[in-house]
Amino acid sequence: MRDDLKNLADIFYLRIVSPGNPINILWVRKTFREMDMVDENIEKFADLNAPLSREVWYYTFLRAFEDGKLDVYLNRIKEITGLPENPKIDEILESLHLRYLNGKFSQKIFRVVVLVSGRGTNLQALIDAVENGMLNVKLVAVISNKKRAYALERARSHGIPAIYIPAKKGEKRENYDKRLAKKIDEYTPDLIVLAGFLRILSPWFVKKYRNRIINIHPALLPSFAGLYGENVHKAVLEYGCKVSGCTVHFVDENIDHGPIIVQKCVEVRDTDTPETLAARVLEKEHEALVEAVKLISEGKIVIKDRRVLTKR
Ligand code: GRF
């Protein structure tokens, strides 16, 4: 179980074991039933009429967390025990994407801004994943440097603010990025996704959003870095690679270089053309991007040097 979740469970447990507290295993069973989370094990613990051990308590936290109902569970507990005082609680809640506001716990919705320049099939994969419940995030805005990017249409038709920010003639990279950042900040995102955004970002921008920008690249980095579009797949074929794929990575000051979050492979077939290979890689891109956003939004990764590790 994750340390932050365990710590939160401990903070509440200290209140729960206090004398005169009605929280026991039967209360937990009743509460889980009320939360529409009938859990086989909790039913079993209750049948045994076992005391509420710390392990069972941890288990209930984990179950509620995995079902995205930890906020509901905490509110129910708080009705009985009150809110335990602990200087670390805000920090722990933050890492679990929860917040405590106006006397209530709630799930903090993870906010994502997507930057695009083109057709937006990767954006569409994110929209679909949000709409089918696969991703618990809010796509708060889609921004393009190209007026005619079809991605803007996709955003609009799904009720997502679609914003066009053209570069001015001769404008310095950093100046454009400052205008871009000003707009982005209006949406207070937790994450910025580059989904086919055909501009290089300045070191100023990268530093401002350090470890909060991700990019999707249609090859297995570090191979074929710096290329884009059809050129990547052409280069893969010309080199004679037998596998290709895609990479989702954090953005740092170097092009196609930051720590790798997700990679997916496809085989290269003898009959492949840049177009057929691109199409197969694109399917994998859609999966990889959703997977990466899911991992980050659920707070499941840590960055250690170049390695992105999954929290246990
Ligand atoms: C994708 O191939 C992506 O890897 C690259 O740009 C392309 C964007 O495609 N960075 P789409 O606009 O998401 O369809």
Short mmCIF file of C-alpha atoms and ligand atoms in Angstrom, two decimals:
data_model
loop_
_atom_site.label_atom_id
_atom_site.label_comp_id
_atom_site.label_asym_id
_atom_site.label_seq_id
_atom_site.Cartn_x
_atom_site.Cartn_y
_atom_site.Cartn_z
CA MET A 1 0.00 0.00 0.00
CA ARG A 2 1.23 3.52 -0.80
CA ASP A 3 2.87 5.32 2.10
CA ASP A 4 0.75 8.45 1.80
CA LEU A 5 -2.46 6.42 1.89
CA LYS A 6 -1.20 4.42 4.85
CA ASN A 7 -0.25 7.62 6.70
CA LEU A 8 -3.71 9.05 6.15
CA ALA A 9 -5.26 5.80 7.40
CA ASP A 10 -3.06 6.04 10.50
CA ILE A 11 -4.07 9.63 11.21
CA PHE A 12 -7.72 8.59 11.22
CA TYR A 13 -7.09 5.36 13.06
CA LEU A 14 -5.73 7.32 16.03
CA ARG A 15 -9.15 8.98 16.34
CA ILE A 16 -11.06 5.84 15.70
CA VAL A 17 -9.59 3.82 18.50
CA SER A 18 -10.47 6.58 20.94
CA PRO A 19 -12.99 5.46 23.59
CA GLY A 20 -16.69 5.82 22.96
CA ASN A 21 -16.26 5.85 19.22
CA PRO A 22 -19.05 4.01 17.37
CA ILE A 23 -16.77 3.10 14.48
CA ASN A 24 -16.35 -0.65 14.39
CA ILE A 25 -16.41 -3.31 11.73
CA LEU A 26 -20.20 -3.31 11.48
CA TRP A 27 -20.14 0.44 10.91
CA VAL A 28 -17.57 -0.09 8.16
CA ARG A 29 -19.75 -2.72 6.51
CA LYS A 30 -22.82 -0.51 6.67
CA THR A 31 -20.87 2.46 5.28
CA PHE A 32 -19.46 0.41 2.40
CA ARG A 33 -22.95 -0.82 1.54
CA GLU A 34 -24.19 2.77 1.60
CA MET A 35 -21.36 3.78 -0.72
CA ASP A 36 -22.50 1.03 -3.15
CA MET A 37 -19.29 -0.84 -2.56
CA VAL A 38 -20.31 -4.21 -1.24
CA ASP A 39 -16.95 -5.83 -0.61
CA GLU A 40 -16.65 -9.57 -0.12
CA ASN A 41 -13.84 -9.29 2.41
CA ILE A 42 -15.48 -6.58 4.44
CA GLU A 43 -18.63 -8.69 4.55
CA LYS A 44 -16.51 -11.59 5.78
CA PHE A 45 -14.71 -9.55 8.45
CA ALA A 46 -18.11 -8.42 9.66
CA ASP A 47 -19.46 -11.97 9.83
CA LEU A 48 -16.55 -12.89 12.02
CA ASN A 49 -17.42 -9.91 14.15
CA ALA A 50 -13.71 -9.24 14.33
CA PRO A 51 -12.40 -6.15 16.06
CA LEU A 52 -11.37 -3.29 13.81
CA SER A 53 -7.70 -4.05 13.46
CA ARG A 54 -5.29 -1.64 11.83
CA GLU A 55 -4.86 -4.06 8.90
CA VAL A 56 -8.59 -4.20 8.23
CA TRP A 57 -8.68 -0.43 8.50
CA TYR A 58 -5.87 -0.12 5.91
CA TYR A 59 -7.78 -2.50 3.67
CA THR A 60 -10.90 -0.35 3.80
CA PHE A 61 -8.86 2.73 2.86
CA LEU A 62 -7.28 0.97 -0.05
CA ARG A 63 -10.64 -0.27 -1.34
CA ALA A 64 -12.23 3.17 -1.09
CA PHE A 65 -9.19 4.74 -2.76
CA GLU A 66 -9.15 2.25 -5.63
CA ASP A 67 -12.82 2.89 -6.29
CA GLY A 68 -12.27 6.68 -6.27
CA LYS A 69 -14.49 6.98 -3.18
CA LEU A 70 -11.96 7.89 -0.54
CA ASP A 71 -13.47 11.39 -0.28
CA VAL A 72 -16.93 9.92 0.46
CA TYR A 73 -15.45 7.51 3.00
CA LEU A 74 -13.49 10.27 4.76
CA ASN A 75 -16.59 12.45 4.98
CA ARG A 76 -18.51 9.62 6.65
CA ILE A 77 -15.70 8.97 9.12
CA LYS A 78 -15.39 12.67 9.87
CA GLU A 79 -19.09 12.93 10.72
CA ILE A 80 -18.36 10.67 13.66
CA THR A 81 -14.78 11.34 14.64
CA GLY A 82 -14.20 14.94 13.53
CA LEU A 83 -11.12 15.90 11.61
CA PRO A 84 -7.90 14.73 13.22
CA GLU A 85 -5.38 17.49 13.70
CA ASN A 86 -2.15 16.76 11.99
CA PRO A 87 0.22 19.25 10.42
CA LYS A 88 1.00 16.82 7.61
CA ILE A 89 -2.58 16.18 6.58
CA ASP A 90 -2.74 18.79 3.78
CA GLU A 91 0.42 17.47 2.21
CA ILE A 92 -0.90 13.90 2.31
CA LEU A 93 -4.28 14.91 0.90
CA GLU A 94 -2.57 16.80 -1.91
CA SER A 95 -0.53 13.77 -2.93
CA LEU A 96 -3.73 11.69 -3.02
CA HIS A 97 -5.49 14.36 -5.08
CA LEU A 98 -7.92 15.10 -2.32
CA ARG A 99 -8.74 18.38 -0.67
CA TYR A 100 -10.53 19.52 2.43
CA LEU A 101 -12.59 22.63 1.85
CA ASN A 102 -15.59 24.14 3.64
CA GLY A 103 -15.79 21.21 6.02
CA LYS A 104 -15.84 18.58 3.27
CA PHE A 105 -13.42 16.24 1.60
CA SER A 106 -13.56 16.13 -2.16
CA GLN A 107 -11.66 14.61 -5.01
CA LYS A 108 -9.45 17.23 -6.60
CA ILE A 109 -10.03 16.91 -10.30
CA PHE A 110 -6.77 16.74 -12.20
CA ARG A 111 -6.70 19.52 -14.80
CA VAL A 112 -5.11 19.05 -18.20
CA VAL A 113 -4.35 21.57 -20.94
CA VAL A 114 -3.60 20.07 -24.36
CA LEU A 115 -1.42 21.88 -26.93
CA VAL A 116 -1.97 20.94 -30.55
CA SER A 117 -1.13 22.00 -34.09
CA GLY A 118 -2.91 19.47 -36.28
CA ARG A 119 -5.61 16.87 -36.73
CA GLY A 120 -5.76 15.91 -33.04
CA THR A 121 -6.28 12.15 -32.99
CA ASN A 122 -4.24 11.97 -29.79
CA LEU A 123 -6.43 14.68 -28.29
CA GLN A 124 -9.43 12.60 -29.37
CA ALA A 125 -8.03 9.57 -27.54
CA LEU A 126 -7.88 11.68 -24.36
CA ILE A 127 -11.41 13.02 -24.89
CA ASP A 128 -12.74 9.48 -25.40
CA ALA A 129 -10.91 8.18 -22.33
CA VAL A 130 -12.40 10.96 -20.19
CA GLU A 131 -15.87 10.40 -21.59
CA ASN A 132 -15.80 6.64 -21.05
CA GLY A 133 -14.54 7.02 -17.51
CA MET A 134 -11.11 5.56 -18.14
CA LEU A 135 -9.43 8.85 -17.17
CA ASN A 136 -10.52 10.81 -14.13
CA VAL A 137 -9.29 14.18 -15.37
CA LYS A 138 -10.77 17.36 -16.79
CA LEU A 139 -9.54 18.61 -20.15
CA VAL A 140 -9.73 22.28 -19.27
CA ALA A 141 -8.50 23.81 -22.54
CA VAL A 142 -7.05 22.99 -25.95
CA ILE A 143 -4.65 25.55 -27.40
CA SER A 144 -3.29 25.64 -30.93
CA ASN A 145 -0.74 27.77 -32.76
CA LYS A 146 -2.52 26.86 -36.01
CA LYS A 147 -5.89 28.35 -36.77
CA ARG A 148 -7.11 25.50 -38.92
CA ALA A 149 -5.99 22.68 -36.65
CA TYR A 150 -8.82 20.14 -36.73
CA ALA A 151 -8.00 19.45 -33.08
CA LEU A 152 -9.70 22.76 -32.22
CA GLU A 153 -12.90 21.50 -33.85
CA ARG A 154 -12.72 18.31 -31.82
CA ALA A 155 -12.35 20.32 -28.62
CA ARG A 156 -15.25 22.62 -29.46
CA SER A 157 -17.58 19.78 -30.29
CA HIS A 158 -16.90 18.28 -26.87
CA GLY A 159 -17.44 21.53 -24.99
CA ILE A 160 -13.77 22.14 -24.26
CA PRO A 161 -12.50 25.73 -24.65
CA ALA A 162 -10.56 25.84 -27.95
CA ILE A 163 -8.06 28.66 -28.19
CA TYR A 164 -5.93 29.81 -31.09
CA ILE A 165 -2.74 31.68 -30.25
CA PRO A 166 -0.84 32.62 -33.41
CA ALA A 167 2.82 33.52 -33.31
CA LYS A 168 3.54 37.10 -34.39
CA LYS A 169 5.89 37.69 -37.28
CA GLY A 170 9.49 37.62 -36.08
CA GLU A 171 8.39 37.05 -32.48
CA LYS A 172 11.04 35.63 -30.17
CA ARG A 173 10.33 32.10 -28.99
CA GLU A 174 10.27 33.10 -25.36
CA ASN A 175 7.85 35.96 -25.99
CA TYR A 176 5.38 33.62 -27.65
CA ASP A 177 5.82 31.19 -24.77
CA LYS A 178 5.08 33.94 -22.26
CA ARG A 179 1.81 34.74 -24.00
CA LEU A 180 1.03 31.05 -24.18
CA ALA A 181 1.80 30.58 -20.47
CA LYS A 182 -0.41 33.52 -19.53
CA LYS A 183 -3.35 31.83 -21.25
CA ILE A 184 -2.47 28.40 -19.85
CA ASP A 185 -2.32 29.78 -16.30
CA GLU A 186 -5.91 31.00 -16.57
CA TYR A 187 -6.85 27.32 -16.57
CA THR A 188 -4.59 26.32 -13.62
CA PRO A 189 -3.59 22.97 -15.11
CA ASP A 190 -1.79 20.20 -13.26
CA LEU A 191 -0.43 18.90 -16.55
CA ILE A 192 0.27 20.21 -20.06
CA VAL A 193 0.12 17.62 -22.84
CA LEU A 194 1.83 18.26 -26.16
CA ALA A 195 -0.26 16.23 -28.60
CA GLY A 196 1.25 17.06 -31.95
CA PHE A 197 2.27 20.60 -30.98
CA LEU A 198 4.71 21.70 -33.65
CA ARG A 199 6.68 24.31 -31.76
CA ILE A 200 9.82 23.97 -29.73
CA LEU A 201 9.32 25.31 -26.24
CA SER A 202 11.83 27.73 -24.73
CA PRO A 203 13.92 26.82 -21.67
CA TRP A 204 11.93 29.52 -19.83
CA PHE A 205 8.67 27.63 -20.49
CA VAL A 206 10.15 24.24 -19.64
CA LYS A 207 11.51 25.56 -16.35
CA LYS A 208 8.22 27.21 -15.41
CA TYR A 209 6.34 23.92 -15.80
CA ARG A 210 9.14 21.54 -14.86
CA ASN A 211 7.90 17.91 -14.86
CA ARG A 212 4.40 19.07 -15.75
CA ILE A 213 4.73 18.93 -19.55
CA ILE A 214 4.61 15.68 -21.50
CA ASN A 215 5.05 14.98 -25.18
CA ILE A 216 4.26 12.10 -27.50
CA HIS A 217 6.83 11.11 -30.08
CA PRO A 218 6.12 8.55 -32.85
CA ALA A 219 9.31 6.48 -32.41
CA LEU A 220 11.19 4.63 -29.71
CA LEU A 221 13.38 7.32 -28.15
CA PRO A 222 16.26 7.95 -28.03
CA SER A 223 16.17 6.76 -31.65
CA PHE A 224 14.85 9.18 -34.23
CA ALA A 225 14.67 12.16 -31.89
CA GLY A 226 14.13 15.56 -33.48
CA LEU A 227 12.18 14.24 -36.46
CA TYR A 228 8.44 14.61 -36.85
CA GLY A 229 5.54 13.57 -39.01
CA GLU A 230 6.11 11.18 -41.89
CA ASN A 231 9.87 11.82 -41.71
CA VAL A 232 10.17 9.72 -38.56
CA HIS A 233 8.65 6.65 -40.19
CA LYS A 234 10.60 7.18 -43.38
CA ALA A 235 13.83 7.27 -41.38
CA VAL A 236 12.85 4.13 -39.45
CA LEU A 237 12.25 2.24 -42.71
CA GLU A 238 15.39 3.55 -44.38
CA TYR A 239 17.47 2.48 -41.41
CA GLY A 240 15.99 -1.00 -41.67
CA CYS A 241 14.61 -1.16 -38.11
CA LYS A 242 12.57 -4.26 -37.28
CA VAL A 243 10.58 -2.57 -34.53
CA SER A 244 9.32 0.93 -34.04
CA GLY A 245 6.76 2.46 -31.72
CA CYS A 246 6.05 5.53 -29.68
CA THR A 247 7.29 7.28 -26.58
CA VAL A 248 5.55 9.50 -24.06
CA HIS A 249 8.10 11.50 -22.11
CA PHE A 250 8.46 14.52 -19.87
CA VAL A 251 9.69 17.58 -21.68
CA ASP A 252 13.04 19.02 -20.74
CA GLU A 253 15.30 21.61 -22.38
CA ASN A 254 16.44 19.21 -25.12
CA ILE A 255 14.24 18.03 -27.97
CA ASP A 256 12.57 14.63 -27.49
CA HIS A 257 14.81 14.01 -24.53
CA GLY A 258 13.16 14.08 -21.07
CA PRO A 259 12.44 11.07 -18.80
CA ILE A 260 10.37 8.35 -20.49
CA ILE A 261 6.94 7.55 -19.03
CA VAL A 262 5.48 4.99 -21.45
CA GLN A 263 6.75 3.29 -24.61
CA LYS A 264 4.90 0.92 -26.91
CA CYS A 265 6.32 -1.15 -29.76
CA VAL A 266 5.05 -2.20 -33.15
CA GLU A 267 6.76 -4.58 -35.56
CA VAL A 268 8.03 -3.20 -38.85
CA ARG A 269 6.72 -5.32 -41.73
CA ASP A 270 8.50 -5.94 -45.03
CA THR A 271 5.50 -4.47 -46.82
CA ASP A 272 5.43 -1.27 -44.75
CA THR A 273 5.45 2.19 -46.26
CA PRO A 274 5.85 5.31 -44.08
CA GLU A 275 2.04 5.63 -44.19
CA THR A 276 1.20 2.09 -43.07
CA LEU A 277 3.82 2.20 -40.33
CA ALA A 278 2.57 5.62 -39.18
CA ALA A 279 -0.98 4.27 -38.94
CA ARG A 280 0.07 1.33 -36.75
CA VAL A 281 2.24 3.51 -34.54
CA LEU A 282 -0.60 6.02 -34.19
CA GLU A 283 -2.88 3.38 -32.67
CA LYS A 284 -0.22 2.70 -30.05
CA GLU A 285 0.25 6.44 -29.46
CA HIS A 286 -3.37 6.74 -28.44
CA GLU A 287 -3.01 3.94 -25.89
CA ALA A 288 0.32 5.20 -24.59
CA LEU A 289 -0.84 8.77 -24.12
CA VAL A 290 -3.93 7.76 -22.16
CA GLU A 291 -1.83 5.41 -20.04
CA ALA A 292 0.71 8.13 -19.25
CA VAL A 293 -1.91 10.72 -18.32
CA LYS A 294 -3.64 8.14 -16.14
CA LEU A 295 -0.44 7.27 -14.27
CA ILE A 296 0.44 10.91 -13.67
CA SER A 297 -3.07 12.02 -12.73
CA GLU A 298 -3.37 9.20 -10.23
CA GLY A 299 -0.09 10.26 -8.63
CA LYS A 300 1.41 6.88 -9.39
CA ILE A 301 4.85 7.85 -10.63
CA VAL A 302 8.07 9.27 -9.29
CA ILE A 303 10.93 10.65 -11.36
CA LYS A 304 14.35 9.47 -10.30
CA ASP A 305 17.05 10.96 -12.48
CA ARG A 306 16.09 9.80 -15.97
CA ARG A 307 13.88 6.98 -14.75
CA VAL A 308 10.16 7.26 -14.23
CA LEU A 309 9.17 4.68 -11.64
CA THR A 310 5.72 3.44 -10.69
CA LYS A 311 4.81 3.87 -7.01
CA ARG A 312 3.73 0.74 -5.20
C1 GRF B 1 1.60 12.23 -33.64
O1 GRF B 1 2.21 11.34 -34.50
C2 GRF B 1 2.53 12.55 -32.48
O2 GRF B 1 3.35 11.51 -32.14
C3 GRF B 1 3.33 13.69 -33.01
O3 GRF B 1 2.43 14.43 -33.79
C4 GRF B 1 1.40 13.59 -34.26
C5 GRF B 1 0.09 14.21 -33.89
O4 GRF B 1 -1.01 13.50 -34.38
N1 GRF B 1 3.97 14.41 -31.94
P1 GRF B 1 -2.49 13.91 -33.97
O5 GRF B 1 -2.63 15.40 -34.29
O6 GRF B 1 -2.64 13.67 -32.52
O7 GRF B 1 -3.40 13.08 -34.80
#
